[in-house]
PDB file of C-alpha atoms in Angstrom:
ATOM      1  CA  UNK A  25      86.167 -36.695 159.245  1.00 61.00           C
ATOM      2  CA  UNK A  26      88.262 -39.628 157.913  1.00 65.00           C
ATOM      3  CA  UNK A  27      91.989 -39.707 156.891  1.00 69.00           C
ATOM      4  CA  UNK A  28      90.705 -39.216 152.920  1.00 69.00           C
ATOM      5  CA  UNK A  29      88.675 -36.116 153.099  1.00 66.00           C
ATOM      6  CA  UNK A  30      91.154 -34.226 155.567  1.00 61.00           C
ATOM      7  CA  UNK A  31      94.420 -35.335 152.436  1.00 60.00           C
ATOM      8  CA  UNK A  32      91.280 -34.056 149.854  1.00 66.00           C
ATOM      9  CA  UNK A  33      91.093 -30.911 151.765  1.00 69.00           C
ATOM     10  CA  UNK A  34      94.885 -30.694 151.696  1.00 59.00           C
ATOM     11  CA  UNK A  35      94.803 -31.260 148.150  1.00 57.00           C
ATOM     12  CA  UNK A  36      92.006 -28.945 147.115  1.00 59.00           C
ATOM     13  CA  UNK A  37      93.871 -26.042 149.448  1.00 57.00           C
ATOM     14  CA  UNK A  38      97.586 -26.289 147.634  1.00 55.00           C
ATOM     15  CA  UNK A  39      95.606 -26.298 144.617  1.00 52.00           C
ATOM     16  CA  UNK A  40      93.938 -23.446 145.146  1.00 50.00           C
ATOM     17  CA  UNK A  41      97.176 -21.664 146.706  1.00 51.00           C
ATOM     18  CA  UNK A  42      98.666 -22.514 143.362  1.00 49.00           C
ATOM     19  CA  UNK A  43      96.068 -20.987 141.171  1.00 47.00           C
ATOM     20  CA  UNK A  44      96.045 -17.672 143.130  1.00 43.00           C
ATOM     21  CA  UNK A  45     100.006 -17.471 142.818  1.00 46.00           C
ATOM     22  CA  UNK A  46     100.278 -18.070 138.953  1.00 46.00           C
ATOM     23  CA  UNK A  47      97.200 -15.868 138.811  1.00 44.00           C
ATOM     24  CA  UNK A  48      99.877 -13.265 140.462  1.00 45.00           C
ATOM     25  CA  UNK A  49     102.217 -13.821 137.918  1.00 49.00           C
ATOM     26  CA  UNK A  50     102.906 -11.752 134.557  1.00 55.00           C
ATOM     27  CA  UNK A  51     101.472  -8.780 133.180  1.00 60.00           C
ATOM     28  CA  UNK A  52      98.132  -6.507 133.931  1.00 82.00           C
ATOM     29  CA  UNK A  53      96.225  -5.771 130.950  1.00 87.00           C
ATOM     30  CA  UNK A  54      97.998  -2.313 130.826  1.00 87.00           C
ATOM     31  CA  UNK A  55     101.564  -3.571 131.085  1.00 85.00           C
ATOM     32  CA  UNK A  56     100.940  -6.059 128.698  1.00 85.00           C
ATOM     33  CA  UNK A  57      99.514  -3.178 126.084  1.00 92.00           C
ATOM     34  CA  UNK A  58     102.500  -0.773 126.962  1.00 93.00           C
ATOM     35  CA  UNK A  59     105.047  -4.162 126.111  1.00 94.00           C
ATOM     36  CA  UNK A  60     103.296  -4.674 123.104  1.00 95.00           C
ATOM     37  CA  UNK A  61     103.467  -1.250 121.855  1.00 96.00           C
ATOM     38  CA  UNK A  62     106.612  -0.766 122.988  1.00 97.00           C
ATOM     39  CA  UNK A  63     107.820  -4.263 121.059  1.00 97.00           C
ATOM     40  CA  UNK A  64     106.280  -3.050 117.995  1.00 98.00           C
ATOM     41  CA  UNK A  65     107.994   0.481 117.975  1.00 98.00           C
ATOM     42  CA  UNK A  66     110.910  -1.720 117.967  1.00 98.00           C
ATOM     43  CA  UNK A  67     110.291  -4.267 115.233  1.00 98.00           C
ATOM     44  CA  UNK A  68     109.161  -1.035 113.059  1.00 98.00           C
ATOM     45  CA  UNK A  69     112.377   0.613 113.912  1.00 98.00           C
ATOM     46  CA  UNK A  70     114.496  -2.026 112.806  1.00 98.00           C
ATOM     47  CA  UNK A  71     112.633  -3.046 109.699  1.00 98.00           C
ATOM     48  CA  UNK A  72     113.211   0.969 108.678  1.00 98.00           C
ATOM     49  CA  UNK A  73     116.761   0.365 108.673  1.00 98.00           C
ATOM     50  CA  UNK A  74     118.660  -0.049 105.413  1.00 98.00           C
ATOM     51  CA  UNK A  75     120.291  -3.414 106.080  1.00 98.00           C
ATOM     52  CA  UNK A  76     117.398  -5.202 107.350  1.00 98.00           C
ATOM     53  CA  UNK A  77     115.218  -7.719 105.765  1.00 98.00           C
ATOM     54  CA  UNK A  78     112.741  -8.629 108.532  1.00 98.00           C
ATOM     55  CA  UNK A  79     112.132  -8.437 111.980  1.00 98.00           C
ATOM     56  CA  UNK A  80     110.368  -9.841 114.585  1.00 98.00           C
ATOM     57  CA  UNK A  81     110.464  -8.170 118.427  1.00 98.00           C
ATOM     58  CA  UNK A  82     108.629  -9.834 121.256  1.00 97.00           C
ATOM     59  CA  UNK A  83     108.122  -9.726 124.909  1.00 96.00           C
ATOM     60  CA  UNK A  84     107.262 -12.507 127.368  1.00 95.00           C
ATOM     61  CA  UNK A  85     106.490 -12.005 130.767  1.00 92.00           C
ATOM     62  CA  UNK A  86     104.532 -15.011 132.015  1.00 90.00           C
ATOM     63  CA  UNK A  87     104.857 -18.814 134.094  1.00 87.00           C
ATOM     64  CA  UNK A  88     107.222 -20.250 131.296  1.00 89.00           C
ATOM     65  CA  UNK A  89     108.884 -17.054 130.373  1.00 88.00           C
ATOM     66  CA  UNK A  90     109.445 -14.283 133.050  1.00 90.00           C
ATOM     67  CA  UNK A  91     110.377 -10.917 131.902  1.00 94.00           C
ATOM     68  CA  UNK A  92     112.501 -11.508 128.550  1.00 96.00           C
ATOM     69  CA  UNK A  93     112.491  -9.625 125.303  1.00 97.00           C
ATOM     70  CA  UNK A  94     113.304 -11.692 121.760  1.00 98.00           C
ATOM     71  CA  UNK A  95     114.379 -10.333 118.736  1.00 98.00           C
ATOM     72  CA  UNK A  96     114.512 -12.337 115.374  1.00 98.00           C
ATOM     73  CA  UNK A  97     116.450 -10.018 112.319  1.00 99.00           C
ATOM     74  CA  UNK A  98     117.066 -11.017 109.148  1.00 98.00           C
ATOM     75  CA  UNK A  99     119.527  -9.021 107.481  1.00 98.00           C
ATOM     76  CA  UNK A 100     120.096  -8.060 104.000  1.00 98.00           C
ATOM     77  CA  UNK A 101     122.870 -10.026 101.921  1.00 98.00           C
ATOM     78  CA  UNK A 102     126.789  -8.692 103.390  1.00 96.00           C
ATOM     79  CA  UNK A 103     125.021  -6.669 106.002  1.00 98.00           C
ATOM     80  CA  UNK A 104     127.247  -6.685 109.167  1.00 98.00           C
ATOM     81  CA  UNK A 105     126.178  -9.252 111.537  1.00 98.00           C
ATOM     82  CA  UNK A 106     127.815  -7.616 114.249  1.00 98.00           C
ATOM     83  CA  UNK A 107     126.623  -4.463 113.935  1.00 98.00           C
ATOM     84  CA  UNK A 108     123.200  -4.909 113.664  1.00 98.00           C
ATOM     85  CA  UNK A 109     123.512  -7.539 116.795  1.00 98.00           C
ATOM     86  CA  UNK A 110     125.051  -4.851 118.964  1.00 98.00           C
ATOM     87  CA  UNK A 111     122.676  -1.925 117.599  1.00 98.00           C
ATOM     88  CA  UNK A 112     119.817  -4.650 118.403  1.00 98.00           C
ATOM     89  CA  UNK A 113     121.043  -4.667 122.109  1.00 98.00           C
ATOM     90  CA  UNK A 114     121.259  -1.185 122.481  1.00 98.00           C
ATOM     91  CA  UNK A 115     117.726  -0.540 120.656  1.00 98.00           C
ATOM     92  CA  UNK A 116     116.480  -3.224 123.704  1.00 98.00           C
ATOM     93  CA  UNK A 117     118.797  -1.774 126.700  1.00 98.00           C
ATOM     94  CA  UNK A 118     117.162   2.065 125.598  1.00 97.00           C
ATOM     95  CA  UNK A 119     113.826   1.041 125.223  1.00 97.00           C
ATOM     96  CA  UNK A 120     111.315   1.540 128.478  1.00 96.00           C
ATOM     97  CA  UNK A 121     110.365  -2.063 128.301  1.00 95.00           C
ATOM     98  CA  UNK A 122     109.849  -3.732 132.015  1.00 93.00           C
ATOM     99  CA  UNK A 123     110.216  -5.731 133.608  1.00 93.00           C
ATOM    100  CA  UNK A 124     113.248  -7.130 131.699  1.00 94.00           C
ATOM    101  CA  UNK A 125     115.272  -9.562 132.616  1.00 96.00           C
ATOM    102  CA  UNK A 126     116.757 -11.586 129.722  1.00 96.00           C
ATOM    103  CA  UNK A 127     116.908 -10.916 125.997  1.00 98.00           C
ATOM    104  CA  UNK A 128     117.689 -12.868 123.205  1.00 98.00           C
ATOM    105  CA  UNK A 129     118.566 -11.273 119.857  1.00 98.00           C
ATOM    106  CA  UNK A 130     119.344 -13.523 116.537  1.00 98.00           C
ATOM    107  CA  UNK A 131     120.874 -11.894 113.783  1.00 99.00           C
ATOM    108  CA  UNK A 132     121.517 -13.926 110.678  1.00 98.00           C
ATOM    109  CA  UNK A 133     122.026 -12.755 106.772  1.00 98.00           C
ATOM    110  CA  UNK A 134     119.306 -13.978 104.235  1.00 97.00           C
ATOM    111  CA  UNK A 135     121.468 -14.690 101.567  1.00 97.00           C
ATOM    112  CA  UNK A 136     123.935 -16.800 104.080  1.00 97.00           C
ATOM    113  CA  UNK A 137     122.576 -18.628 106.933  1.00 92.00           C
ATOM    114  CA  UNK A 138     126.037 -19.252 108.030  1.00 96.00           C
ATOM    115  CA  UNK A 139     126.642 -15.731 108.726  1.00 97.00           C
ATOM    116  CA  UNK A 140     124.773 -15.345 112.075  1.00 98.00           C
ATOM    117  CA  UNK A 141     125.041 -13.903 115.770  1.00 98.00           C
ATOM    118  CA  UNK A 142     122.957 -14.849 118.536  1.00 98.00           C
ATOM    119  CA  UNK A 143     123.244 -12.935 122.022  1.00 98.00           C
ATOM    120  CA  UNK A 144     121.682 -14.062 125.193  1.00 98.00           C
ATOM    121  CA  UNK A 145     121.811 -11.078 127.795  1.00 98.00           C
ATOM    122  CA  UNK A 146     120.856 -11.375 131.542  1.00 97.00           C
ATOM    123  CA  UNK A 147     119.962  -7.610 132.555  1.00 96.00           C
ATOM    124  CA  UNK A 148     119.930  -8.388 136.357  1.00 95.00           C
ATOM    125  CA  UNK A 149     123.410  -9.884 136.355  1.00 98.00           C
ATOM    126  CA  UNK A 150     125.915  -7.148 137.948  1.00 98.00           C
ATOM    127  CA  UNK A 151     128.830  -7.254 134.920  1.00 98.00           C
ATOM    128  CA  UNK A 152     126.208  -7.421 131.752  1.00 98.00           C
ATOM    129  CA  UNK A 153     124.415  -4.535 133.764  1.00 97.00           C
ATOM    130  CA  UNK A 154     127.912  -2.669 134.220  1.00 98.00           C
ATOM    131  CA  UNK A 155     128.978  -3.582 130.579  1.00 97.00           C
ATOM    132  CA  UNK A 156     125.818  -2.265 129.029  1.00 98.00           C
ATOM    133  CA  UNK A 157     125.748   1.358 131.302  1.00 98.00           C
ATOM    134  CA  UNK A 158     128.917   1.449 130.029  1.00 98.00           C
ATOM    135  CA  UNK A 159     128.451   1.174 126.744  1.00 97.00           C
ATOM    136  CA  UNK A 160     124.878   2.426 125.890  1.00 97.00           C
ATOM    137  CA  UNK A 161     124.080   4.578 129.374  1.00 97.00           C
ATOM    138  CA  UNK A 162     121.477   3.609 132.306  1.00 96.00           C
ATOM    139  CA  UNK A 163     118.428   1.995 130.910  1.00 96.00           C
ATOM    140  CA  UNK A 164     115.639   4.693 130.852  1.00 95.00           C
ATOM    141  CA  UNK A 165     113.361   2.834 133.412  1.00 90.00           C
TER     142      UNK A 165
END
């Protein structure tokens, strides 16, 4: 066996090691129907609410995007950004969505796209995970 095949070989086995791992990674069928339901309670939730325009609720949990949760609302004209920002959170922290690891909620007004929040939340890191329990409770999973 020459110097080429045996680097080929090498090649062709960290290849196939790679493949195998991303195969690993993200959701089962299951898990990935249980986030999707789950994401949809949510984005039905918040689109019953008074003060909201639109919503949009989604879960990632894949190569590019481990374990987050993203929600887009658009809020009705004077609504309180705030508010529905922090309700937002705590509609995420309470739901039994996992893994979780980061969200990302946007909250901007409809009639006034300078009115607008955006909160980027790391569960696993120790004083977001205190503030939150604090605030809202353990997370139910």
């Amino acid at each position: 066996m020459n110097e080429r095949s045996v680097v080929r070989r090498g090649l062709l086995v960290a290849l196939l090691l790679l493949v195998a791992g991303l195969a690993g990674c993200g959701l089962g069928e299951r898990e990935h129907e249980a986030a999707s339901a789950i994401t949809q309670r949510l984005q039905s939730d918040l689109e019953g609410r008074s003060e909201v325009a639109g919503a949009e609720v989604i879960y990632q949990d894949n190569f590019t995007a481990s374990r987050r949760a993203d929600a887009s609302v658009r809020i009705k004209a004077g609504a309180d950004v705030a508010a529905v920002t922090d309700e937002v959170v705590r509609m995420i922290w309470a739901s039994e969505l996992e893994p979780l690891r980061s969200v990302t909620v946007t909250v901007w007004d409809e009639a006034d796209n300078q009115r607008n929040e955006t909160r980027r939340l790391d569960f696993e890191d120790p004083a977001t995970k205190t503030e939150l329990e604090g605030k809202y409770g353990p997370r139910p999973v």
